[in-house]
Amino acid sequence: MPHAPSSLMLVALAALTIPLVHCKDTKPEASPAASSASVGAASTGASAKAAASVVEPGPARPTHSGPRKVFANAPSVVAVAGASDPDGGAPAPAPTVTPASVGLPTVDFGPPGPLVMKGYPAPIGSGMDDPATVFGYSKDGAEVIACGHMGAGYGDGPPKGTELGDRCYFAAATGPTKIVGVDPDKGVVGPAFAEKITALKGGSPTHVAKGMGVLPPAVVTPWAFARDLTVEVSSDNGLRIGGRVGAEDPVFSVTVSVKPPTPDLQYSGSWNGILASPDRSELAFIGHFFCMEWCNEVSIVRLPLGRLASLIYNDTGFRHHQKKDYAGSRDLFLKATWANPSAALPPYNLACAYALTNDAVNAEKALKLAIAVGGPKVKARAPKDPDFKSVATAKWFVDLTK
């Protein structure tokens, strides 16, 4: 039986393992992991390099009130509902068993159209904070890089090579947000920092001028789920990423926060920038966290469009399932399955819904897909799930789960 989506957590600078947890969990539980980059439905935009954009400054902001203070890093923590990735580092391999190959009903997502986002852009820059002021994808799309003047206080002035900032945060398609910066005491630009600045310049960077209440640029990209979905972000209770299906209430499947180095430091977050990748296959969410003067962190979360859509469909479907609207949950779980065929949780939930609507034929197909993608943990879970009571003695169910 589907329950509240399970969670994974990503801690910056750590390589950890993602557990596969299914829909019988009674509440979300966070467990350490790195981020996923499984690709779902094909995007509709062609690869193209957009011109670098510049956001005009807002009202003048206060300068720092005193000399630089040093704060320990606050690692990024990303909790993603419905975690289904097989490991904590590599992208999920392309599945050899797919919704089409098992014969699941097809779905109609409607014509491609512009991605609509609620909650962004919103003003950034509130005084003594130092958000990233230039960010973007590297030319090949391999990395997302966000840089700014966040931690230096040079007595002899900033060294050459720090025109775009003295600290850069960056993230590959999978894995944690990492940091490289200029040693503020030595004032020396090292090769690792120079490499990130060069990679950022070589892409299509967005420049956001410092100022209070500056608006970062809006997201402009097509995607395959425009008829059904509105993407929604929030800065309440941490930074949250999700969306809504039609006129339904939103679900927030991804929560981004930081782990303070000491309990007395409290961080607030804002969306520094949200970008579409050059090939329009994913979104990069850049969150800025601030606790006091000289105390800034950045977290980068990369979500393939198919995975984001799948999370929204799946978590909305769970709400219907809780209300025993199994026909409604079935239709949403089916869309979640097609949106991201590399995820194990949606087809498992779909199999539950099919069993509860007395559709044993499609329950078999969905469970076969879930086991093929999710492996032994899915196979072990299914016989214990009361949602499969009506098919538990069927030969196909016994054969799939033995």
mmCIF file of C-alpha atoms in Angstrom:
data_model
loop_
_atom_site.group_PDB
_atom_site.id
_atom_site.type_symbol
_atom_site.label_atom_id
_atom_site.label_comp_id
_atom_site.label_asym_id
_atom_site.label_seq_id
_atom_site.Cartn_x
_atom_site.Cartn_y
_atom_site.Cartn_z
ATOM 1 C CA MET A 1 0.000 0.000 0.000
ATOM 2 C CA PRO A 2 1.432 3.389 -0.907
ATOM 3 C CA HIS A 3 2.201 5.597 2.060
ATOM 4 C CA ALA A 4 4.020 8.874 2.561
ATOM 5 C CA PRO A 5 6.963 9.018 0.144
ATOM 6 C CA SER A 6 10.291 7.823 1.452
ATOM 7 C CA SER A 7 13.237 10.233 1.582
ATOM 8 C CA LEU A 8 16.901 10.428 0.775
ATOM 9 C CA MET A 9 19.412 12.995 1.920
ATOM 10 C CA LEU A 10 22.452 14.425 0.231
ATOM 11 C CA VAL A 11 25.236 15.882 2.357
ATOM 12 C CA ALA A 12 27.735 18.122 0.609
ATOM 13 C CA LEU A 13 31.215 16.672 0.219
ATOM 14 C CA ALA A 14 30.064 13.175 1.187
ATOM 15 C CA ALA A 15 29.616 10.092 -1.025
ATOM 16 C CA LEU A 16 26.908 7.939 0.520
ATOM 17 C CA THR A 17 24.475 5.178 -0.422
ATOM 18 C CA ILE A 18 20.802 5.581 -1.304
ATOM 19 C CA PRO A 19 18.458 2.986 0.166
ATOM 20 C CA LEU A 20 15.447 1.858 -1.843
ATOM 21 C CA VAL A 21 12.370 2.356 0.311
ATOM 22 C CA HIS A 22 8.840 1.670 -0.788
ATOM 23 C CA CYS A 23 5.345 2.830 -0.192
ATOM 24 C CA LYS A 24 4.655 0.954 3.057
ATOM 25 C CA ASP A 25 6.610 3.422 5.168
ATOM 26 C CA THR A 26 4.250 5.195 7.549
ATOM 27 C CA LYS A 27 6.143 8.489 7.394
ATOM 28 C CA PRO A 28 9.099 9.940 5.509
ATOM 29 C CA GLU A 29 12.471 9.000 6.950
ATOM 30 C CA ALA A 30 15.611 10.735 5.763
ATOM 31 C CA SER A 31 18.647 8.599 5.061
ATOM 32 C CA PRO A 32 22.074 9.679 3.742
ATOM 33 C CA ALA A 33 22.614 9.639 0.027
ATOM 34 C CA ALA A 34 23.883 11.433 -3.019
ATOM 35 C CA SER A 35 21.604 12.907 -5.616
ATOM 36 C CA SER A 36 20.152 11.094 -8.599
ATOM 37 C CA ALA A 37 20.190 12.005 -12.239
ATOM 38 C CA SER A 38 17.947 9.412 -13.858
ATOM 39 C CA VAL A 39 16.391 10.811 -17.019
ATOM 40 C CA GLY A 40 12.689 10.502 -17.709
ATOM 41 C CA ALA A 41 10.603 11.711 -20.636
ATOM 42 C CA ALA A 42 12.429 13.279 -23.542
ATOM 43 C CA SER A 43 12.611 17.047 -23.434
ATOM 44 C CA THR A 44 11.206 19.111 -26.252
ATOM 45 C CA GLY A 45 13.864 21.794 -26.661
ATOM 46 C CA ALA A 46 16.880 21.486 -28.912
ATOM 47 C CA SER A 47 20.349 22.045 -27.527
ATOM 48 C CA ALA A 48 21.212 25.706 -27.878
ATOM 49 C CA LYS A 49 23.544 28.189 -26.256
ATOM 50 C CA ALA A 50 21.668 31.193 -24.910
ATOM 51 C CA ALA A 51 23.345 34.552 -24.614
ATOM 52 C CA ALA A 52 24.608 35.494 -21.171
ATOM 53 C CA SER A 53 22.022 37.521 -19.291
ATOM 54 C CA VAL A 54 22.441 40.355 -16.837
ATOM 55 C CA VAL A 55 20.012 41.341 -14.095
ATOM 56 C CA GLU A 56 20.080 45.016 -13.200
ATOM 57 C CA PRO A 57 20.965 46.000 -9.623
ATOM 58 C CA GLY A 58 18.363 46.948 -7.063
ATOM 59 C CA PRO A 59 18.682 49.662 -4.428
ATOM 60 C CA ALA A 60 22.128 50.043 -2.902
ATOM 61 C CA ARG A 61 22.755 47.570 -0.105
ATOM 62 C CA PRO A 62 24.691 48.137 3.092
ATOM 63 C CA THR A 63 28.376 47.348 3.036
ATOM 64 C CA HIS A 64 29.743 44.906 5.570
ATOM 65 C CA SER A 65 29.879 46.397 9.038
ATOM 66 C CA GLY A 66 33.211 44.915 10.014
ATOM 67 C CA PRO A 67 36.142 42.731 8.983
ATOM 68 C CA ARG A 68 35.660 39.238 7.635
ATOM 69 C CA LYS A 69 34.639 36.500 10.033
ATOM 70 C CA VAL A 70 35.316 32.840 9.371
ATOM 71 C CA PHE A 71 32.466 30.325 9.676
ATOM 72 C CA ALA A 72 32.712 26.581 9.252
ATOM 73 C CA ASN A 73 30.980 25.115 6.220
ATOM 74 C CA ALA A 74 27.305 24.182 6.659
ATOM 75 C CA PRO A 75 26.856 21.114 4.413
ATOM 76 C CA SER A 76 23.929 20.968 2.026
ATOM 77 C CA VAL A 77 21.112 18.565 2.898
ATOM 78 C CA VAL A 78 18.620 17.534 0.210
ATOM 79 C CA ALA A 79 15.652 15.316 1.076
ATOM 80 C CA VAL A 80 13.921 13.814 -1.961
ATOM 81 C CA ALA A 81 10.592 12.023 -1.613
ATOM 82 C CA GLY A 82 10.162 8.702 -3.358
ATOM 83 C CA ALA A 83 13.857 7.850 -3.531
ATOM 84 C CA SER A 84 14.400 4.974 -5.903
ATOM 85 C CA ASP A 85 17.945 5.236 -7.158
ATOM 86 C CA PRO A 86 20.050 2.082 -6.907
ATOM 87 C CA ASP A 87 23.201 3.731 -5.572
ATOM 88 C CA GLY A 88 24.625 6.977 -4.335
ATOM 89 C CA GLY A 89 26.875 8.048 -7.148
ATOM 90 C CA ALA A 90 26.347 6.861 -10.701
ATOM 91 C CA PRO A 91 23.255 7.725 -12.704
ATOM 92 C CA ALA A 92 20.644 5.005 -12.880
ATOM 93 C CA PRO A 93 21.338 2.848 -15.944
ATOM 94 C CA ALA A 94 18.836 2.903 -18.767
ATOM 95 C CA PRO A 95 16.279 0.254 -17.808
ATOM 96 C CA THR A 96 16.126 -2.846 -19.969
ATOM 97 C CA VAL A 97 12.514 -3.342 -18.898
ATOM 98 C CA THR A 98 10.284 -0.350 -19.635
ATOM 99 C CA PRO A 99 6.596 0.565 -19.383
ATOM 100 C CA ALA A 100 6.309 -0.168 -23.095
ATOM 101 C CA SER A 101 8.105 -3.507 -22.964
ATOM 102 C CA VAL A 102 5.845 -4.866 -20.209
ATOM 103 C CA GLY A 103 2.767 -3.619 -22.043
ATOM 104 C CA LEU A 104 1.462 -1.011 -19.621
ATOM 105 C CA PRO A 105 -1.237 1.320 -20.952
ATOM 106 C CA THR A 106 0.181 4.404 -22.622
ATOM 107 C CA VAL A 107 -0.550 7.927 -21.405
ATOM 108 C CA ASP A 108 -1.207 11.235 -23.116
ATOM 109 C CA PHE A 109 0.772 14.102 -21.600
ATOM 110 C CA GLY A 110 -0.607 16.519 -24.160
ATOM 111 C CA PRO A 111 1.452 18.748 -26.443
ATOM 112 C CA PRO A 112 4.754 20.179 -25.186
ATOM 113 C CA GLY A 113 4.616 23.738 -23.951
ATOM 114 C CA PRO A 114 6.327 26.294 -21.724
ATOM 115 C CA LEU A 115 7.182 25.295 -18.177
ATOM 116 C CA VAL A 116 5.157 27.416 -15.747
ATOM 117 C CA MET A 117 6.662 28.045 -12.311
ATOM 118 C CA LYS A 118 5.056 29.534 -9.213
ATOM 119 C CA GLY A 119 7.089 31.082 -6.379
ATOM 120 C CA TYR A 120 10.046 32.115 -8.543
ATOM 121 C CA PRO A 121 11.580 34.519 -9.295
ATOM 122 C CA ALA A 122 11.467 36.218 -5.918
ATOM 123 C CA PRO A 123 13.709 39.014 -4.600
ATOM 124 C CA ILE A 124 17.186 38.152 -3.365
ATOM 125 C CA GLY A 125 19.598 40.356 -1.446
ATOM 126 C CA SER A 126 18.435 41.572 1.940
ATOM 127 C CA GLY A 127 21.341 43.463 3.418
ATOM 128 C CA MET A 128 24.461 41.802 4.742
ATOM 129 C CA ASP A 129 23.982 38.553 2.833
ATOM 130 C CA ASP A 130 26.202 37.554 -0.080
ATOM 131 C CA PRO A 131 24.336 35.374 -2.605
ATOM 132 C CA ALA A 132 25.949 34.088 -5.770
ATOM 133 C CA THR A 133 26.106 36.852 -8.361
ATOM 134 C CA VAL A 134 27.035 34.771 -11.399
ATOM 135 C CA PHE A 135 25.906 31.235 -12.165
ATOM 136 C CA GLY A 136 25.291 28.890 -15.048
ATOM 137 C CA TYR A 137 26.088 25.617 -16.764
ATOM 138 C CA SER A 138 29.487 24.818 -18.152
ATOM 139 C CA LYS A 139 29.554 24.749 -21.952
ATOM 140 C CA ASP A 140 29.143 20.971 -22.082
ATOM 141 C CA GLY A 141 26.425 20.972 -19.418
ATOM 142 C CA ALA A 142 28.485 18.729 -17.150
ATOM 143 C CA GLU A 143 28.562 21.133 -14.211
ATOM 144 C CA VAL A 144 26.439 23.853 -12.687
ATOM 145 C CA ILE A 145 28.610 26.562 -11.130
ATOM 146 C CA ALA A 146 27.587 29.462 -8.873
ATOM 147 C CA CYS A 147 30.128 32.048 -7.723
ATOM 148 C CA GLY A 148 30.194 35.246 -5.731
ATOM 149 C CA HIS A 149 32.122 37.404 -3.296
ATOM 150 C CA MET A 150 31.188 35.492 -0.172
ATOM 151 C CA GLY A 151 34.131 35.178 2.143
ATOM 152 C CA ALA A 152 37.115 37.393 1.453
ATOM 153 C CA GLY A 153 38.389 40.495 3.183
ATOM 154 C CA TYR A 154 41.680 41.286 1.516
ATOM 155 C CA GLY A 155 43.846 43.901 3.129
ATOM 156 C CA ASP A 156 45.645 44.608 -0.145
ATOM 157 C CA GLY A 157 42.558 44.387 -2.340
ATOM 158 C CA PRO A 158 41.167 41.386 -4.214
ATOM 159 C CA PRO A 159 43.725 39.411 -6.223
ATOM 160 C CA LYS A 160 43.573 39.131 -9.993
ATOM 161 C CA GLY A 161 41.185 36.397 -11.061
ATOM 162 C CA THR A 162 38.473 37.147 -8.490
ATOM 163 C CA GLU A 163 36.453 39.548 -10.602
ATOM 164 C CA LEU A 164 33.483 37.136 -10.557
ATOM 165 C CA GLY A 165 33.905 36.097 -6.953
ATOM 166 C CA ASP A 166 36.131 34.514 -4.364
ATOM 167 C CA ARG A 167 34.096 31.344 -3.819
ATOM 168 C CA CYS A 168 32.428 28.944 -6.254
ATOM 169 C CA TYR A 169 29.963 26.156 -5.582
ATOM 170 C CA PHE A 170 29.555 23.489 -8.242
ATOM 171 C CA ALA A 171 27.673 20.261 -8.865
ATOM 172 C CA ALA A 172 27.933 17.520 -11.457
ATOM 173 C CA ALA A 173 24.889 15.625 -12.726
ATOM 174 C CA THR A 174 25.098 13.393 -9.660
ATOM 175 C CA GLY A 175 26.738 13.792 -6.295
ATOM 176 C CA PRO A 176 27.017 16.605 -3.779
ATOM 177 C CA THR A 177 27.493 20.332 -4.049
ATOM 178 C CA LYS A 178 31.205 21.081 -3.707
ATOM 179 C CA ILE A 179 33.101 24.268 -2.881
ATOM 180 C CA VAL A 180 36.326 25.841 -4.079
ATOM 181 C CA GLY A 181 37.557 29.281 -3.121
ATOM 182 C CA VAL A 182 40.386 31.711 -2.701
ATOM 183 C CA ASP A 183 42.298 31.529 0.557
ATOM 184 C CA PRO A 184 41.304 34.886 2.103
ATOM 185 C CA ASP A 185 44.459 35.038 4.180
ATOM 186 C CA LYS A 186 46.891 34.337 1.355
ATOM 187 C CA GLY A 187 44.850 36.011 -1.380
ATOM 188 C CA VAL A 188 46.006 33.490 -3.959
ATOM 189 C CA VAL A 189 43.880 32.157 -6.824
ATOM 190 C CA GLY A 190 44.670 28.458 -7.105
ATOM 191 C CA PRO A 191 44.292 26.287 -10.223
ATOM 192 C CA ALA A 192 41.098 24.574 -9.002
ATOM 193 C CA PHE A 193 39.322 27.895 -8.490
ATOM 194 C CA ALA A 194 40.613 29.297 -11.776
ATOM 195 C CA GLU A 195 39.325 26.183 -13.554
ATOM 196 C CA LYS A 196 35.772 26.761 -12.291
ATOM 197 C CA ILE A 197 35.828 30.437 -13.259
ATOM 198 C CA THR A 198 37.007 29.483 -16.751
ATOM 199 C CA ALA A 199 34.308 26.811 -17.076
ATOM 200 C CA LEU A 200 31.637 29.262 -15.946
ATOM 201 C CA LYS A 201 32.774 31.928 -18.407
ATOM 202 C CA GLY A 202 32.830 29.346 -21.193
ATOM 203 C CA GLY A 203 29.138 28.577 -20.758
ATOM 204 C CA SER A 204 26.254 31.045 -20.740
ATOM 205 C CA PRO A 205 26.541 32.657 -17.304
ATOM 206 C CA THR A 206 23.823 34.760 -15.746
ATOM 207 C CA HIS A 207 25.050 37.825 -13.851
ATOM 208 C CA VAL A 208 22.914 39.084 -10.970
ATOM 209 C CA ALA A 209 24.079 42.463 -9.719
ATOM 210 C CA LYS A 210 24.318 43.050 -5.991
ATOM 211 C CA GLY A 211 21.478 45.028 -4.541
ATOM 212 C CA MET A 212 18.517 44.693 -2.220
ATOM 213 C CA GLY A 213 15.458 43.041 -3.731
ATOM 214 C CA VAL A 214 17.066 42.019 -7.024
ATOM 215 C CA LEU A 215 14.989 39.567 -9.066
ATOM 216 C CA PRO A 216 16.904 36.700 -10.680
ATOM 217 C CA PRO A 217 15.836 35.798 -14.229
ATOM 218 C CA ALA A 218 12.699 33.744 -14.795
ATOM 219 C CA VAL A 219 12.898 30.189 -16.098
ATOM 220 C CA VAL A 220 12.110 29.951 -19.799
ATOM 221 C CA THR A 221 12.064 26.423 -21.204
ATOM 222 C CA PRO A 222 9.664 24.018 -22.871
ATOM 223 C CA TRP A 223 8.814 20.649 -21.383
ATOM 224 C CA ALA A 224 6.615 17.657 -22.105
ATOM 225 C CA PHE A 225 4.234 18.071 -19.157
ATOM 226 C CA ALA A 226 2.882 21.578 -19.737
ATOM 227 C CA ARG A 227 -0.784 20.563 -19.956
ATOM 228 C CA ASP A 228 -0.886 18.902 -16.530
ATOM 229 C CA LEU A 229 1.774 20.394 -14.301
ATOM 230 C CA THR A 230 2.783 23.669 -12.696
ATOM 231 C CA VAL A 231 6.172 23.621 -10.987
ATOM 232 C CA GLU A 232 6.129 25.325 -7.608
ATOM 233 C CA VAL A 233 8.898 26.353 -5.232
ATOM 234 C CA SER A 234 8.747 27.728 -1.715
ATOM 235 C CA SER A 235 11.102 29.138 0.900
ATOM 236 C CA ASP A 236 8.924 28.072 3.851
ATOM 237 C CA ASN A 237 10.361 25.404 6.168
ATOM 238 C CA GLY A 238 13.544 25.241 4.146
ATOM 239 C CA LEU A 239 13.672 25.572 0.400
ATOM 240 C CA ARG A 240 11.133 23.258 -1.226
ATOM 241 C CA ILE A 241 10.626 22.047 -4.791
ATOM 242 C CA GLY A 242 7.451 20.487 -6.134
ATOM 243 C CA GLY A 243 4.366 21.343 -8.082
ATOM 244 C CA ARG A 244 0.715 20.675 -8.707
ATOM 245 C CA VAL A 245 -1.364 18.593 -11.086
ATOM 246 C CA GLY A 246 -4.065 20.785 -12.595
ATOM 247 C CA ALA A 247 -5.988 22.568 -9.852
ATOM 248 C CA GLU A 248 -4.965 20.141 -7.094
ATOM 249 C CA ASP A 249 -3.050 21.264 -4.028
ATOM 250 C CA PRO A 250 0.718 21.347 -4.536
ATOM 251 C CA VAL A 251 3.082 18.673 -3.317
ATOM 252 C CA PHE A 252 6.661 19.492 -2.359
ATOM 253 C CA SER A 253 8.786 16.470 -3.106
ATOM 254 C CA VAL A 254 12.247 17.966 -2.519
ATOM 255 C CA THR A 255 13.444 19.913 0.516
ATOM 256 C CA VAL A 256 16.795 21.725 0.547
ATOM 257 C CA SER A 257 18.490 22.917 3.728
ATOM 258 C CA VAL A 258 21.927 23.103 5.337
ATOM 259 C CA LYS A 259 23.316 21.473 8.445
ATOM 260 C CA PRO A 260 24.664 24.237 10.721
ATOM 261 C CA PRO A 261 28.182 23.612 12.037
ATOM 262 C CA THR A 262 26.952 24.679 15.491
ATOM 263 C CA PRO A 263 23.390 24.649 16.899
ATOM 264 C CA ASP A 264 23.349 28.404 17.528
ATOM 265 C CA LEU A 265 23.613 29.263 13.815
ATOM 266 C CA GLN A 266 20.200 29.498 12.156
ATOM 267 C CA TYR A 267 20.057 29.739 8.368
ATOM 268 C CA SER A 268 17.316 31.213 6.198
ATOM 269 C CA GLY A 269 17.072 30.314 2.529
ATOM 270 C CA SER A 270 16.083 31.914 -0.765
ATOM 271 C CA TRP A 271 16.169 30.819 -4.381
ATOM 272 C CA ASN A 272 19.317 32.429 -5.745
ATOM 273 C CA GLY A 273 18.597 31.171 -9.252
ATOM 274 C CA ILE A 274 16.819 28.417 -11.199
ATOM 275 C CA LEU A 275 18.187 27.502 -14.619
ATOM 276 C CA ALA A 276 17.292 25.232 -17.503
ATOM 277 C CA SER A 277 20.170 23.159 -18.844
ATOM 278 C CA PRO A 278 21.531 23.974 -22.321
ATOM 279 C CA ASP A 279 19.772 20.918 -23.787
ATOM 280 C CA ARG A 280 16.556 21.700 -21.872
ATOM 281 C CA SER A 281 16.578 18.280 -20.195
ATOM 282 C CA GLU A 282 16.806 19.409 -16.559
ATOM 283 C CA LEU A 283 16.507 22.267 -14.102
ATOM 284 C CA ALA A 284 19.241 23.398 -11.728
ATOM 285 C CA PHE A 285 17.939 24.862 -8.462
ATOM 286 C CA ILE A 286 20.469 27.140 -6.743
ATOM 287 C CA GLY A 287 19.609 27.878 -3.131
ATOM 288 C CA HIS A 288 21.348 30.528 -1.029
ATOM 289 C CA PHE A 289 21.452 30.198 2.756
ATOM 290 C CA PHE A 290 22.354 33.033 5.120
ATOM 291 C CA CYS A 291 22.750 33.118 8.896
ATOM 292 C CA MET A 292 24.529 36.428 9.564
ATOM 293 C CA GLU A 293 27.145 38.728 8.116
ATOM 294 C CA TRP A 294 29.875 36.705 6.344
ATOM 295 C CA CYS A 295 27.878 33.499 6.849
ATOM 296 C CA ASN A 296 26.656 32.207 3.470
ATOM 297 C CA GLU A 297 26.200 28.832 1.796
ATOM 298 C CA VAL A 298 24.927 27.676 -1.588
ATOM 299 C CA SER A 299 23.287 24.365 -2.480
ATOM 300 C CA ILE A 300 22.759 23.165 -6.049
ATOM 301 C CA VAL A 301 20.092 20.578 -6.874
ATOM 302 C CA ARG A 302 19.815 19.204 -10.406
ATOM 303 C CA LEU A 303 16.546 17.540 -11.405
ATOM 304 C CA PRO A 304 15.867 16.026 -14.827
ATOM 305 C CA LEU A 305 12.488 17.235 -16.050
ATOM 306 C CA GLY A 306 11.095 13.711 -16.235
ATOM 307 C CA ARG A 307 12.110 12.973 -12.680
ATOM 308 C CA LEU A 308 10.583 16.211 -11.394
ATOM 309 C CA ALA A 309 7.320 15.484 -13.217
ATOM 310 C CA SER A 310 7.292 11.914 -11.914
ATOM 311 C CA LEU A 311 7.688 13.085 -8.320
ATOM 312 C CA ILE A 312 4.775 15.506 -8.691
ATOM 313 C CA TYR A 313 2.501 12.884 -10.258
ATOM 314 C CA ASN A 314 3.507 10.188 -7.751
ATOM 315 C CA ASP A 315 3.104 12.292 -4.614
ATOM 316 C CA THR A 316 -0.233 13.667 -5.805
ATOM 317 C CA GLY A 317 -1.324 10.111 -6.561
ATOM 318 C CA PHE A 318 -0.447 9.110 -3.018
ATOM 319 C CA ARG A 319 -2.927 11.661 -1.696
ATOM 320 C CA HIS A 320 -5.683 10.037 -3.741
ATOM 321 C CA HIS A 321 -4.571 6.614 -2.527
ATOM 322 C CA GLN A 322 -4.847 7.748 1.090
ATOM 323 C CA LYS A 323 -8.461 8.713 0.408
ATOM 324 C CA LYS A 324 -9.104 5.274 -1.149
ATOM 325 C CA ASP A 325 -9.574 6.878 -4.553
ATOM 326 C CA TYR A 326 -7.693 4.043 -6.199
ATOM 327 C CA ALA A 327 -8.831 4.880 -9.725
ATOM 328 C CA GLY A 328 -7.476 8.406 -9.297
ATOM 329 C CA SER A 329 -4.206 7.227 -7.788
ATOM 330 C CA ARG A 330 -3.844 4.600 -10.532
ATOM 331 C CA ASP A 331 -4.002 7.217 -13.286
ATOM 332 C CA LEU A 332 -1.453 9.462 -11.561
ATOM 333 C CA PHE A 333 0.912 6.590 -10.723
ATOM 334 C CA LEU A 334 0.739 5.532 -14.382
ATOM 335 C CA LYS A 335 1.819 9.008 -15.504
ATOM 336 C CA ALA A 336 4.584 9.017 -12.881
ATOM 337 C CA THR A 337 5.821 5.691 -14.242
ATOM 338 C CA TRP A 338 5.997 6.899 -17.839
ATOM 339 C CA ALA A 339 7.544 10.254 -16.867
ATOM 340 C CA ASN A 340 10.541 8.555 -15.238
ATOM 341 C CA PRO A 341 10.905 4.880 -16.231
ATOM 342 C CA SER A 342 14.099 4.590 -14.152
ATOM 343 C CA ALA A 343 12.242 5.005 -10.844
ATOM 344 C CA ALA A 344 10.970 1.923 -9.000
ATOM 345 C CA LEU A 345 8.459 3.538 -6.651
ATOM 346 C CA PRO A 346 5.833 4.737 -9.183
ATOM 347 C CA PRO A 347 5.333 1.325 -10.861
ATOM 348 C CA TYR A 348 5.214 -0.352 -7.456
ATOM 349 C CA ASN A 349 2.527 2.074 -6.336
ATOM 350 C CA LEU A 350 0.814 1.538 -9.682
ATOM 351 C CA ALA A 351 0.774 -2.223 -9.108
ATOM 352 C CA CYS A 352 -0.855 -1.603 -5.717
ATOM 353 C CA ALA A 353 -3.554 0.538 -7.320
ATOM 354 C CA TYR A 354 -4.220 -1.975 -10.086
ATOM 355 C CA ALA A 355 -4.586 -4.779 -7.545
ATOM 356 C CA LEU A 356 -7.052 -2.701 -5.523
ATOM 357 C CA THR A 357 -9.117 -1.962 -8.639
ATOM 358 C CA ASN A 358 -9.218 -5.687 -9.535
ATOM 359 C CA ASP A 359 -7.026 -5.318 -12.613
ATOM 360 C CA ALA A 360 -4.715 -8.277 -12.122
ATOM 361 C CA VAL A 361 -3.421 -8.166 -15.700
ATOM 362 C CA ASN A 362 -1.957 -4.687 -15.353
ATOM 363 C CA ALA A 363 -0.948 -5.260 -11.724
ATOM 364 C CA GLU A 364 1.344 -8.019 -12.999
ATOM 365 C CA LYS A 365 2.853 -5.723 -15.641
ATOM 366 C CA ALA A 366 3.471 -2.889 -13.184
ATOM 367 C CA LEU A 367 4.990 -5.153 -10.532
ATOM 368 C CA LYS A 368 7.226 -6.791 -13.128
ATOM 369 C CA LEU A 369 8.551 -3.352 -14.059
ATOM 370 C CA ALA A 370 9.006 -2.288 -10.419
ATOM 371 C CA ILE A 371 11.009 -5.431 -9.631
ATOM 372 C CA ALA A 372 13.117 -5.065 -12.786
ATOM 373 C CA VAL A 373 14.031 -1.491 -11.851
ATOM 374 C CA GLY A 374 14.155 -1.787 -8.057
ATOM 375 C CA GLY A 375 15.558 -5.269 -7.603
ATOM 376 C CA PRO A 376 15.424 -7.636 -4.620
ATOM 377 C CA LYS A 377 14.078 -5.116 -2.106
ATOM 378 C CA VAL A 378 10.947 -4.623 -4.190
ATOM 379 C CA LYS A 379 10.562 -8.362 -4.633
ATOM 380 C CA ALA A 380 10.839 -8.919 -0.880
ATOM 381 C CA ARG A 381 8.413 -6.136 -0.053
ATOM 382 C CA ALA A 382 5.484 -7.079 -2.257
ATOM 383 C CA PRO A 383 4.384 -10.330 -0.499
ATOM 384 C CA LYS A 384 4.039 -8.401 2.776
ATOM 385 C CA ASP A 385 1.917 -5.637 1.281
ATOM 386 C CA PRO A 386 -1.834 -5.979 2.009
ATOM 387 C CA ASP A 387 -2.652 -4.096 -1.182
ATOM 388 C CA PHE A 388 -1.772 -7.289 -3.054
ATOM 389 C CA LYS A 389 -4.158 -9.462 -1.047
ATOM 390 C CA SER A 390 -6.425 -10.085 -4.043
ATOM 391 C CA VAL A 391 -3.545 -11.427 -6.160
ATOM 392 C CA ALA A 392 -1.243 -12.887 -3.497
ATOM 393 C CA THR A 393 -1.971 -16.506 -4.473
ATOM 394 C CA ALA A 394 -1.923 -15.953 -8.229
ATOM 395 C CA LYS A 395 0.818 -17.897 -10.001
ATOM 396 C CA TRP A 396 2.265 -14.800 -11.647
ATOM 397 C CA PHE A 397 2.570 -13.016 -8.293
ATOM 398 C CA VAL A 398 4.200 -16.006 -6.617
ATOM 399 C CA ASP A 399 6.613 -16.412 -9.529
ATOM 400 C CA LEU A 400 7.564 -12.716 -9.570
ATOM 401 C CA THR A 401 8.199 -12.520 -5.829
ATOM 402 C CA LYS A 402 9.846 -15.867 -5.069
#
